[in-house]
PDB file of C-alpha atoms in Angstrom:
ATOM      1  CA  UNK A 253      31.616 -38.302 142.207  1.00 96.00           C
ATOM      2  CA  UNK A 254      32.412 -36.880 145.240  1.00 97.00           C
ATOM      3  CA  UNK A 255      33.552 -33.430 145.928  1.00 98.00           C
ATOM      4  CA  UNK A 256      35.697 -31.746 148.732  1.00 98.00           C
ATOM      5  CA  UNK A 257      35.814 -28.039 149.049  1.00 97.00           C
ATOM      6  CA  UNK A 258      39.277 -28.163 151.191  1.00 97.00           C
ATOM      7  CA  UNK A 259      39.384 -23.978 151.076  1.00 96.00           C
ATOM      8  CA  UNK A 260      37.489 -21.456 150.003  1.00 93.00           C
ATOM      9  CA  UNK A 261      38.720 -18.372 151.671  1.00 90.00           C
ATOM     10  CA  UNK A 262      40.061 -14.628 149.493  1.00 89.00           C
ATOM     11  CA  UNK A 263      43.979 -14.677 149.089  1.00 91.00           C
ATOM     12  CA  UNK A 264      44.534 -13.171 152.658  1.00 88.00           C
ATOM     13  CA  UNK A 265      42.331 -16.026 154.193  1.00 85.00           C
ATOM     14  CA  UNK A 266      39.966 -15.497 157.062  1.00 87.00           C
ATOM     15  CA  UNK A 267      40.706 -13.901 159.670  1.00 88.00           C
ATOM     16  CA  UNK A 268      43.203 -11.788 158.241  1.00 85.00           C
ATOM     17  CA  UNK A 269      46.608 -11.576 159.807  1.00 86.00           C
ATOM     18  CA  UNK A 270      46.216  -8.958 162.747  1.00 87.00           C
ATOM     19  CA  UNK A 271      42.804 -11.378 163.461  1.00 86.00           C
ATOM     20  CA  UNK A 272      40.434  -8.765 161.228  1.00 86.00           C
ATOM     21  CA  UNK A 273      37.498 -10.656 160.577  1.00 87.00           C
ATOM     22  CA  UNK A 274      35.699  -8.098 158.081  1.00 86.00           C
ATOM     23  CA  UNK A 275      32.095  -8.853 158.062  1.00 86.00           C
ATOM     24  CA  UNK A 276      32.406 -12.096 159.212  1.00 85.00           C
ATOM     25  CA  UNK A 277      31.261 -13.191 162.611  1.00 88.00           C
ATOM     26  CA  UNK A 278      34.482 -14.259 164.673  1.00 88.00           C
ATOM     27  CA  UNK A 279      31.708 -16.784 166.810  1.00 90.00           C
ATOM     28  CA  UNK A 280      30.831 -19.164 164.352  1.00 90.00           C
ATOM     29  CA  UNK A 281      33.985 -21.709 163.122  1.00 87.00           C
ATOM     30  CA  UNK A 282      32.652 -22.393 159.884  1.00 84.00           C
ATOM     31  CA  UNK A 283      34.174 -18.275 159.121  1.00 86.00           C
ATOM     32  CA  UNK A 284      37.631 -19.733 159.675  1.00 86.00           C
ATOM     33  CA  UNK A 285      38.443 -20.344 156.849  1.00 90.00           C
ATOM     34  CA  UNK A 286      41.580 -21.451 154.524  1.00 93.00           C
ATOM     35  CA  UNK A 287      42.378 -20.496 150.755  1.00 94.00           C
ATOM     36  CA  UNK A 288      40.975 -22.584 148.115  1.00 95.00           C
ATOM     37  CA  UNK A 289      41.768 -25.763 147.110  1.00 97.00           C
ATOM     38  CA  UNK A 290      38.898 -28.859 146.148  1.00 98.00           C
ATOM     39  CA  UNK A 291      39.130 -32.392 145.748  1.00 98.00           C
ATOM     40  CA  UNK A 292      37.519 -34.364 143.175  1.00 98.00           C
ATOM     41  CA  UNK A 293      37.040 -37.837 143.844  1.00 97.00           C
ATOM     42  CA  UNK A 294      35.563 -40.442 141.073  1.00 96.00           C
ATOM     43  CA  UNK A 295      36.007 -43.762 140.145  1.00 95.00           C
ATOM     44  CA  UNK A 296      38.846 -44.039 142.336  1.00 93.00           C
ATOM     45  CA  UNK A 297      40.704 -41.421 141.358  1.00 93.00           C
ATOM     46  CA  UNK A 298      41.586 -38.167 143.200  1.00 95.00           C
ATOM     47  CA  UNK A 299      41.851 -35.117 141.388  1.00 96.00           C
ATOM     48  CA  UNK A 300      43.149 -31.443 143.750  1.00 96.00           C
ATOM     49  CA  UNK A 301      42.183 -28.709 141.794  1.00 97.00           C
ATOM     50  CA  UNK A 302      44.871 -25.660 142.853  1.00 97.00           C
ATOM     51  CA  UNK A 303      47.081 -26.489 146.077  1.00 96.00           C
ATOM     52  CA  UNK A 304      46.937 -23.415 148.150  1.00 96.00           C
ATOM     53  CA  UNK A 305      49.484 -22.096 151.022  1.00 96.00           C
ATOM     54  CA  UNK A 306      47.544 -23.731 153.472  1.00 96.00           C
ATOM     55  CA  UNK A 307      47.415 -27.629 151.385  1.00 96.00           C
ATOM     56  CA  UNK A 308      49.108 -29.410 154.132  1.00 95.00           C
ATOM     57  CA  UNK A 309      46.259 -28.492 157.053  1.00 95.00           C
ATOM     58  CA  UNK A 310      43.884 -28.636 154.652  1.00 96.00           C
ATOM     59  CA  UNK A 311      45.115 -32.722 153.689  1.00 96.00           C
ATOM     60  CA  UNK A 312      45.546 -33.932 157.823  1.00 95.00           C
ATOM     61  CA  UNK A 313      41.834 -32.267 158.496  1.00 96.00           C
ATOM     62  CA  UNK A 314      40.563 -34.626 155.931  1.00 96.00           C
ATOM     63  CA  UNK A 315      42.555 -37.127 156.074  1.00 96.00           C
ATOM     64  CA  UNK A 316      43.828 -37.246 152.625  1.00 94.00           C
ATOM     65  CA  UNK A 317      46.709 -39.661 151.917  1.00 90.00           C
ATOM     66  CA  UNK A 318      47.040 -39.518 148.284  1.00 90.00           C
ATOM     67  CA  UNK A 319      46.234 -37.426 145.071  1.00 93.00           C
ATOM     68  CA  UNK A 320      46.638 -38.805 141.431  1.00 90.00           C
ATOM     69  CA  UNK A 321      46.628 -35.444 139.704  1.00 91.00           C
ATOM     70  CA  UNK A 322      46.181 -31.724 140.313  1.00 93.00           C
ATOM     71  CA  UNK A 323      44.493 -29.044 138.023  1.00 95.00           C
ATOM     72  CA  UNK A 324      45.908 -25.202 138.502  1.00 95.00           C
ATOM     73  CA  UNK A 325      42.991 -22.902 137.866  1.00 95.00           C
ATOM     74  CA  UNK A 326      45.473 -20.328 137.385  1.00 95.00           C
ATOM     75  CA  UNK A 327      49.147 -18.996 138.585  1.00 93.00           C
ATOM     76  CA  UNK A 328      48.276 -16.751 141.503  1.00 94.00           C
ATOM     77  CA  UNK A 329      50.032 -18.023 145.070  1.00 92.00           C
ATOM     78  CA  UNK A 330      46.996 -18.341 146.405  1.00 92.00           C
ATOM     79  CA  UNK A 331      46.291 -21.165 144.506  1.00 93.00           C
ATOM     80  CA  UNK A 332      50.140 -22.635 143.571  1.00 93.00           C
ATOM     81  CA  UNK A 333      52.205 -21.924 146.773  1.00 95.00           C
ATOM     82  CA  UNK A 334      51.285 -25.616 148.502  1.00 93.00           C
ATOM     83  CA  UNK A 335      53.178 -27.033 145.456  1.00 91.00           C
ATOM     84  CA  UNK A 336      55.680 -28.706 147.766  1.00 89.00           C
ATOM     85  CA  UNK A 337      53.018 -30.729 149.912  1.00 90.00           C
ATOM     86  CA  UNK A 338      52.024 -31.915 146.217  1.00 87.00           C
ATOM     87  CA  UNK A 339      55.577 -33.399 145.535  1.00 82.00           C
ATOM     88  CA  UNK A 340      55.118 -34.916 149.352  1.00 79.00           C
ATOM     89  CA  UNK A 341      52.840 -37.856 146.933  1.00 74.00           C
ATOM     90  CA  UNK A 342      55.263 -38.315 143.960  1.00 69.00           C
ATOM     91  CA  UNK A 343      58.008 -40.911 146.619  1.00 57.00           C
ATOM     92  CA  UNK A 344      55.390 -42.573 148.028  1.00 54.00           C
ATOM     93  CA  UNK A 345      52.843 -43.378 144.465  1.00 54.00           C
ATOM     94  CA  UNK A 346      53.090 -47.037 143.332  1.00 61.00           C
ATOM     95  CA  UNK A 347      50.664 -45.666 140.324  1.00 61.00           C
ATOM     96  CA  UNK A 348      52.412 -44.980 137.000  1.00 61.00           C
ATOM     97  CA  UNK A 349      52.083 -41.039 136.413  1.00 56.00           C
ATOM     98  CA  UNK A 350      52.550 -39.152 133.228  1.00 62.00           C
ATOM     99  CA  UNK A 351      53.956 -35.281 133.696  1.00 59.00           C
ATOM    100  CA  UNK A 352      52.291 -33.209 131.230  1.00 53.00           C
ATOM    101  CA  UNK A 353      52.602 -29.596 130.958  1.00 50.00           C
TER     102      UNK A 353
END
């Protein structure tokens, strides 16, 4: 099993708009940081767990091509509002998918 932390940045992300970096040292990249999303790869499967406002950078800096499934933690836009990079997968799937609620 292999897991991806795509995000992990507070709702605002880091830097804030306005470039307000809080406590966070503006020198070192790895405080640069996008909202959360993680991917969850096993057994060939790839599983997103929330799709963030920032999914679509998040997917070219990795590299991702495909997901099979995605797992909302919970309904805030910080973790839904990439939603339409998700339905970017559905045209282009030759797997069968089931749409569950």
């Amino acid at each position: 099993m292999k897991v991806t932390i795509l995000g992990s940045g507070p709702s605002p992300g880091v830097p804030l708009i306005g470039n307000y970096w809080g406590g966070c040292d503006p020198h070192n990249p790895k405080n640069n940081r996008t909202r959360a999303s993680i991917l969850i790869e096993h057994l060939g499967h790839r599983i997103l767990i929330d799709s963030s406002p920032d999914l679509r950078q998040q997917l070219l800096r990795e590299n991702i091509d495909w997901i099979d499934a995605v797992l909302y933690t919970h309904g805030h836009a910080d973790h839904t509002h990439g939603i339409n990079d998700v339905f970017l997968f559905s045209p282009v799937s030759e797997k069968e998918h089931s749409h569950l609620c």
